[in-house]
CSV table of C-alpha atoms and ligand atoms in Angstrom, one decimal:
chain,number,residue,atom,x,y,z
A,1,UNK,CA,-0.3,0.4,0.0
A,2,UNK,CA,1.7,3.0,-0.9
A,3,UNK,CA,0.8,6.8,1.0
A,4,UNK,CA,0.2,9.8,-1.5
A,5,UNK,CA,-0.7,13.4,-0.2
A,6,UNK,CA,0.2,15.3,-3.3
A,7,UNK,CA,-2.6,15.5,-6.1
A,8,UNK,CA,-0.6,15.6,-9.1
A,9,UNK,CA,1.4,12.1,-7.8
A,10,UNK,CA,-1.5,10.8,-7.4
A,11,UNK,CA,-3.0,11.4,-11.9
A,12,UNK,CA,0.0,10.1,-12.1
A,13,UNK,CA,0.4,7.0,-10.2
A,14,UNK,CA,-3.6,6.1,-11.6
A,15,UNK,CA,-2.6,7.5,-15.4
A,16,UNK,CA,0.3,4.2,-15.6
A,17,UNK,CA,-2.6,2.3,-14.0
A,18,UNK,CA,-5.6,3.7,-15.5
A,19,UNK,CA,-3.0,1.8,-19.5
A,20,UNK,CA,-2.9,-0.6,-17.8
A,21,UNK,CA,-6.4,-1.9,-18.2
A,22,UNK,CA,-6.6,-2.1,-14.3
A,23,UNK,CA,-10.7,-0.4,-12.8
A,24,UNK,CA,-10.1,2.6,-10.1
A,25,UNK,CA,-12.5,2.3,-7.2
A,26,UNK,CA,-12.7,5.0,-5.2
A,27,UNK,CA,-13.1,5.1,-1.3
A,28,UNK,CA,-13.9,8.5,-0.1
A,29,UNK,CA,-13.9,8.8,4.1
A,30,UNK,CA,-12.9,11.7,7.2
A,31,UNK,CA,-10.6,7.9,8.6
A,32,UNK,CA,-10.8,6.9,12.2
A,33,UNK,CA,-11.3,3.6,10.7
A,34,UNK,CA,-13.5,0.5,12.0
A,35,UNK,CA,-15.3,-2.1,9.9
A,36,UNK,CA,-18.9,0.4,8.6
A,37,UNK,CA,-15.0,1.8,6.8
A,38,UNK,CA,-14.0,-2.0,6.6
A,39,UNK,CA,-16.8,-3.3,4.9
A,40,UNK,CA,-16.5,-0.2,1.5
A,41,UNK,CA,-13.0,-1.3,1.5
A,42,UNK,CA,-14.1,-5.0,1.1
A,43,UNK,CA,-16.6,-3.3,-2.1
A,44,UNK,CA,-14.1,-2.1,-3.5
A,45,UNK,CA,-12.0,-4.7,-3.6
A,46,UNK,CA,-14.2,-7.0,-5.1
A,47,UNK,CA,-15.0,-4.2,-7.7
A,48,UNK,CA,-11.5,-2.3,-8.7
A,49,UNK,CA,-8.4,-4.0,-9.5
A,50,UNK,CA,-7.0,-0.9,-7.2
A,51,UNK,CA,-8.7,0.5,-5.0
A,52,UNK,CA,-7.9,3.9,-3.4
A,53,UNK,CA,-9.0,5.3,0.1
A,54,UNK,CA,-8.9,9.0,0.5
A,55,UNK,CA,-8.8,10.0,4.2
A,56,UNK,CA,-9.8,13.6,4.0
A,57,UNK,CA,-11.4,15.7,7.7
A,58,UNK,CA,-13.3,17.6,5.0
A,59,UNK,CA,-13.7,21.3,6.6
A,60,UNK,CA,-16.2,22.3,4.2
A,61,UNK,CA,-19.0,19.9,5.3
A,62,UNK,CA,-19.2,20.5,9.8
A,63,UNK,CA,-21.0,24.4,10.0
A,64,UNK,CA,-19.5,26.6,13.0
A,65,UNK,CA,-20.1,25.1,16.1
A,66,UNK,CA,-19.6,21.5,14.8
A,67,UNK,CA,-16.9,19.1,16.2
A,68,UNK,CA,-14.3,19.4,13.0
A,69,UNK,CA,-11.5,20.0,16.0
A,70,UNK,CA,-12.2,17.0,17.6
A,71,UNK,CA,-13.3,15.2,15.5
A,72,UNK,CA,-11.0,11.7,15.6
A,73,UNK,CA,-8.3,11.1,14.3
A,74,UNK,CA,-6.0,8.4,14.2
A,75,UNK,CA,-3.6,7.6,10.7
A,76,UNK,CA,-1.5,5.3,11.9
A,77,UNK,CA,-4.2,3.0,13.3
A,78,UNK,CA,-6.4,4.2,9.6
A,79,UNK,CA,-2.8,3.6,8.3
A,80,UNK,CA,-2.5,-0.3,9.3
A,81,UNK,CA,-6.7,-1.0,8.9
A,82,UNK,CA,-6.1,0.1,5.4
A,83,UNK,CA,-3.1,-1.8,4.7
A,84,UNK,CA,-4.0,-4.9,6.7
A,85,UNK,CA,-7.5,-4.7,4.2
A,86,UNK,CA,-6.2,-5.0,0.8
A,87,UNK,CA,-6.0,-1.6,0.1
A,88,UNK,CA,-3.9,0.0,-2.2
A,89,UNK,CA,-3.4,3.5,-2.1
A,90,UNK,CA,-4.6,6.5,0.4
A,91,UNK,CA,-4.8,9.9,-0.7
A,92,UNK,CA,-4.3,11.7,2.7
A,93,UNK,CA,-3.5,15.6,1.6
A,94,UNK,CA,-2.8,18.5,3.3
A,95,UNK,CA,-6.3,20.7,3.7
A,96,UNK,CA,-4.0,23.6,1.7
A,97,UNK,CA,-4.5,20.7,-1.4
A,98,UNK,CA,-7.7,20.7,-1.4
A,99,UNK,CA,-8.8,24.5,-0.3
A,100,UNK,CA,-5.7,26.5,-1.0
A,101,UNK,CA,-6.3,29.5,-0.1
A,102,UNK,CA,-8.6,31.5,-2.7
A,103,UNK,CA,-10.8,28.5,-2.9
A,104,UNK,CA,-14.3,30.2,-4.7
A,105,UNK,CA,-15.9,27.3,-6.4
A,106,UNK,CA,-18.5,24.8,-4.7
A,107,UNK,CA,-21.1,22.9,-5.8
A,108,UNK,CA,-24.6,22.4,-4.3
A,109,UNK,CA,-27.2,20.0,-5.5
A,110,UNK,CA,-30.1,22.0,-4.5
A,111,UNK,CA,-33.3,20.8,-3.4
A,112,UNK,CA,-32.2,18.0,-1.3
A,113,UNK,CA,-29.6,19.2,1.1
A,114,UNK,CA,-31.9,21.8,2.4
A,115,UNK,CA,-33.7,18.4,4.1
A,116,UNK,CA,-33.4,15.8,6.5
A,117,UNK,CA,-30.3,16.9,7.9
A,118,UNK,CA,-29.9,20.1,5.8
A,119,UNK,CA,-32.4,21.8,8.2
A,120,UNK,CA,-29.9,21.2,10.5
A,121,UNK,CA,-26.5,21.6,8.9
A,122,UNK,CA,-27.2,24.4,5.9
A,123,UNK,CA,-24.3,23.8,5.0
A,124,UNK,CA,-23.1,20.2,5.7
A,125,UNK,CA,-23.7,18.7,2.3
A,126,UNK,CA,-22.3,21.1,0.1
A,127,UNK,CA,-19.0,20.5,1.9
A,128,UNK,CA,-19.5,17.3,0.6
A,129,UNK,CA,-20.9,17.3,-2.2
A,130,UNK,CA,-17.9,20.2,-3.3
A,131,UNK,CA,-15.3,17.6,-2.0
A,132,UNK,CA,-16.7,14.8,-3.3
A,133,UNK,CA,-16.8,15.9,-7.0
A,134,UNK,CA,-13.2,17.5,-6.0
A,135,UNK,CA,-12.0,13.6,-5.6
A,136,UNK,CA,-14.1,12.1,-8.6
A,137,UNK,CA,-12.1,14.9,-10.1
A,138,UNK,CA,-8.6,13.6,-9.3
A,139,UNK,CA,-9.1,10.1,-9.1
A,140,UNK,CA,-11.1,9.8,-12.4
A,141,UNK,CA,-12.6,6.6,-10.7
A,142,UNK,CA,-14.5,3.7,-12.2
A,143,UNK,CA,-16.5,3.4,-9.2
A,144,UNK,CA,-17.1,5.0,-6.0
A,145,UNK,CA,-18.6,3.2,-2.4
A,146,UNK,CA,-20.9,4.9,0.2
A,147,UNK,CA,-22.9,3.8,3.0
A,148,UNK,CA,-25.9,3.8,3.9
A,149,UNK,CA,-25.7,5.0,6.7
A,150,UNK,CA,-25.6,8.3,5.7
A,151,UNK,CA,-28.8,7.4,3.5
A,152,UNK,CA,-29.3,11.2,2.3
A,153,UNK,CA,-24.9,12.1,1.4
A,154,UNK,CA,-25.9,8.5,-0.7
A,155,UNK,CA,-29.1,9.7,-2.3
A,156,UNK,CA,-27.3,13.1,-3.2
A,157,UNK,CA,-24.2,11.9,-4.3
A,158,UNK,CA,-26.0,9.6,-6.9
A,159,UNK,CA,-28.2,13.2,-8.0
A,160,UNK,CA,-24.7,15.0,-8.6
A,161,UNK,CA,-24.0,11.5,-11.0
A,162,UNK,CA,-26.2,11.8,-12.4
A,163,UNK,CA,-27.1,15.8,-12.9
A,164,UNK,CA,-23.5,16.7,-13.8
A,165,UNK,CA,-22.8,13.3,-15.4
A,166,UNK,CA,-19.6,12.0,-13.6
A,167,UNK,CA,-18.6,8.8,-15.4
A,168,UNK,CA,-19.0,6.9,-12.1
A,169,UNK,CA,-20.5,4.4,-10.4
A,170,UNK,CA,-22.1,5.1,-7.4
A,171,UNK,CA,-22.2,1.4,-5.1
A,172,UNK,CA,-24.1,2.8,-1.9
A,173,UNK,CA,-23.3,-0.5,1.2
A,174,UNK,CA,-25.7,-2.1,3.5
A,175,UNK,CA,-25.2,-0.1,7.0
A,176,UNK,CA,-22.2,-1.5,9.8
A,177,UNK,CA,-24.1,-2.4,13.6
A,178,UNK,CA,-22.9,-2.9,16.2
A,179,UNK,CA,-23.9,-6.6,17.9
A,180,UNK,CA,-26.2,-4.8,20.1
A,181,UNK,CA,-27.5,-2.1,16.6
A,182,UNK,CA,-26.4,0.7,17.5
A,183,UNK,CA,-24.8,1.8,13.7
A,184,UNK,CA,-21.1,1.9,13.5
A,185,UNK,CA,-19.9,6.0,13.5
A,186,UNK,CA,-16.4,7.0,14.0
A,187,UNK,CA,-18.8,10.0,15.9
A,188,UNK,CA,-19.8,7.0,18.3
A,189,UNK,CA,-16.3,7.1,20.4
A,190,UNK,CA,-17.3,10.3,22.0
A,191,UNK,CA,-20.8,8.9,23.7
A,192,UNK,CA,-20.1,8.5,27.6
A,193,UNK,CA,-20.8,4.7,29.0
A,194,UNK,CA,-24.7,6.1,30.3
A,195,UNK,CA,-25.3,7.4,26.9
A,196,UNK,CA,-23.5,4.1,24.9
A,197,UNK,CA,-25.4,2.2,26.6
A,198,UNK,CA,-29.2,3.6,25.8
A,199,UNK,CA,-28.2,4.3,22.0
A,200,UNK,CA,-29.1,1.1,20.6
A,201,UNK,CA,-32.6,2.4,21.3
A,202,UNK,CA,-32.9,4.5,17.7
A,203,UNK,CA,-32.2,0.5,16.2
A,204,UNK,CA,-34.8,-0.7,18.0
A,205,UNK,CA,-36.9,1.9,16.9
A,206,UNK,CA,-36.6,0.4,13.8
A,207,UNK,CA,-37.2,-1.8,13.8
A,208,UNK,CA,-40.0,-1.6,15.5
A,209,UNK,CA,-41.4,0.7,12.6
A,210,UNK,CA,-40.5,-2.6,10.3
A,211,UNK,CA,-42.6,-4.8,12.4
A,212,UNK,CA,-46.2,-2.8,11.7
A,213,UNK,CA,-45.1,-2.1,8.4
A,214,UNK,CA,-44.4,-5.8,7.4
A,215,UNK,CA,-47.8,-6.5,10.2
A,216,UNK,CA,-49.8,-3.6,7.7
A,217,UNK,CA,-49.8,-0.8,8.5
A,218,UNK,CA,-49.2,2.0,6.4
A,219,UNK,CA,-50.4,5.3,7.9
A,220,UNK,CA,-46.7,7.3,8.0
A,221,UNK,CA,-47.7,8.9,10.6
A,222,UNK,CA,-49.2,5.8,13.3
A,223,UNK,CA,-45.2,5.1,13.0
A,224,UNK,CA,-43.5,7.7,13.0
A,225,UNK,CA,-45.4,7.4,16.5
A,226,UNK,CA,-44.5,4.7,17.2
A,227,UNK,CA,-40.4,5.1,17.0
A,228,UNK,CA,-41.0,8.5,19.1
A,229,UNK,CA,-42.5,6.8,21.6
A,230,UNK,CA,-40.2,4.3,21.6
A,231,UNK,CA,-37.3,6.7,21.8
A,232,UNK,CA,-38.1,8.3,24.2
A,233,UNK,CA,-39.0,5.3,26.4
A,234,UNK,CA,-35.0,6.3,27.3
A,235,UNK,CA,-34.2,9.3,29.2
A,236,UNK,CA,-30.5,11.1,27.2
A,237,UNK,CA,-32.1,10.7,23.7
A,238,UNK,CA,-32.8,14.0,22.2
A,239,UNK,CA,-34.7,13.8,19.3
A,240,UNK,CA,-33.0,15.9,15.8
A,241,UNK,CA,-36.3,15.2,13.5
A,242,UNK,CA,-37.7,10.8,12.6
A,243,UNK,CA,-39.1,10.9,8.6
A,244,UNK,CA,-40.2,9.0,6.5
A,245,UNK,CA,-40.1,9.6,3.2
A,246,UNK,CA,-39.6,8.4,-0.2
A,247,UNK,CA,-35.9,7.2,-1.7
A,248,UNK,CA,-35.8,9.3,-4.9
A,249,UNK,CA,-36.9,12.6,-3.8
A,250,UNK,CA,-36.5,12.7,0.2
A,251,UNK,CA,-40.3,13.7,0.0
A,252,UNK,CA,-42.3,13.4,3.0
A,253,UNK,CA,-45.0,10.5,2.5
A,254,UNK,CA,-48.1,9.6,4.4
A,255,UNK,CA,-49.2,6.5,3.6
A,256,UNK,CA,-46.0,4.4,3.0
A,257,UNK,CA,-45.1,2.9,-0.3
A,258,UNK,CA,-42.4,0.8,-2.2
A,259,UNK,CA,-39.2,2.9,-1.7
A,260,UNK,CA,-39.6,4.5,1.3
A,261,UNK,CA,-37.0,4.6,4.6
A,262,UNK,CA,-37.0,6.5,7.5
A,263,UNK,CA,-34.8,8.3,9.0
A,264,UNK,CA,-33.9,9.7,11.5
A,265,UNK,CA,-31.8,12.0,13.7
A,266,UNK,CA,-30.9,11.8,17.4
A,267,UNK,CA,-29.3,13.5,20.2
A,268,UNK,CA,-27.5,11.5,23.0
A,269,UNK,CA,-25.8,14.0,25.1
A,270,UNK,CA,-23.6,16.5,22.2
A,271,UNK,CA,-23.5,13.0,20.7
A,272,UNK,CA,-25.9,13.4,17.2
A,273,UNK,CA,-26.9,9.8,15.8
A,274,UNK,CA,-28.0,9.6,12.3
A,275,UNK,CA,-30.0,5.8,11.0
A,276,UNK,CA,-32.5,4.7,9.1
A,277,UNK,CA,-34.1,1.7,7.4
A,278,UNK,CA,-36.4,1.1,4.8
A,279,UNK,CA,-40.2,0.7,5.2
A,280,UNK,CA,-41.4,-0.8,2.5
B,301,PAF,O1,-19.3,9.7,4.5
B,301,PAF,C1,-18.3,10.9,4.8
B,301,PAF,O2,-16.9,10.1,6.4
B,301,PAF,C2,-17.8,11.8,4.7
B,301,PAF,O3,-18.8,12.5,4.1
B,301,PAF,C3,-17.2,11.9,2.2
B,301,PAF,C4,-17.9,11.3,1.7
B,301,PAF,C5,-15.8,11.3,2.8
B,301,PAF,C6,-17.0,12.8,2.2
B,301,PAF,O4,-16.4,13.6,3.3
């Protein structure tokens, strides 16, 4: 595995491999790897010849009061985990390599960025689409792999790719969960022991919603109410949103129909956790 910090070096390296007929797979990350990231690397490995993992804590997707400064970082551990997983190249640029002085151009996927997480994080998806568009231009991958935990992010990136004609196939890999159901996230490390103990209520509530729909409940309001009630059984949970929306355009539904999923954001202390499940 090689570590590359400069865009030109990465481009030169990938040109050689592309000329040799190799298929390039990209896994964009912000590091601090867990099993979820490793599964994305596996997806890329199975579908491409050269696996590039980008590791960049992207300042443009953090709001002014968010956790950019304390976002967990451990490059040595990430390097070892990626190496063991068979990654070929880690692209690990400095901030100035990606955002030099006088950086003025952003990519915005208008309507989809304003709902769900976009309501409380107004610049977040602009930062995500901008860095992902830059990575697509830098790496020019055949495929790129994202996790379903960030369902809104994956839907927005697919839309950006379609709208801007990026020649890349987007693969969305399933959520990887802890044994008690909590969706894996680098931010889970912020939870104190009591918060960590209560956090699996999110998945339990989502599972209850799936069961309700399987039993024939199609009223989105009732399903949402049950999820809320369930999550509120633990004292430390503070719900930001519970939304039942269409996969296609994130618009809310009244009656649950095929292509509907429920997305939630819940605070435990200062830690904001997100999760989602497909309902139908
Ligand atoms: O999902 C993430 O880790 C980030 O949002 C991404 C896609 C790497 C962009 O910084």
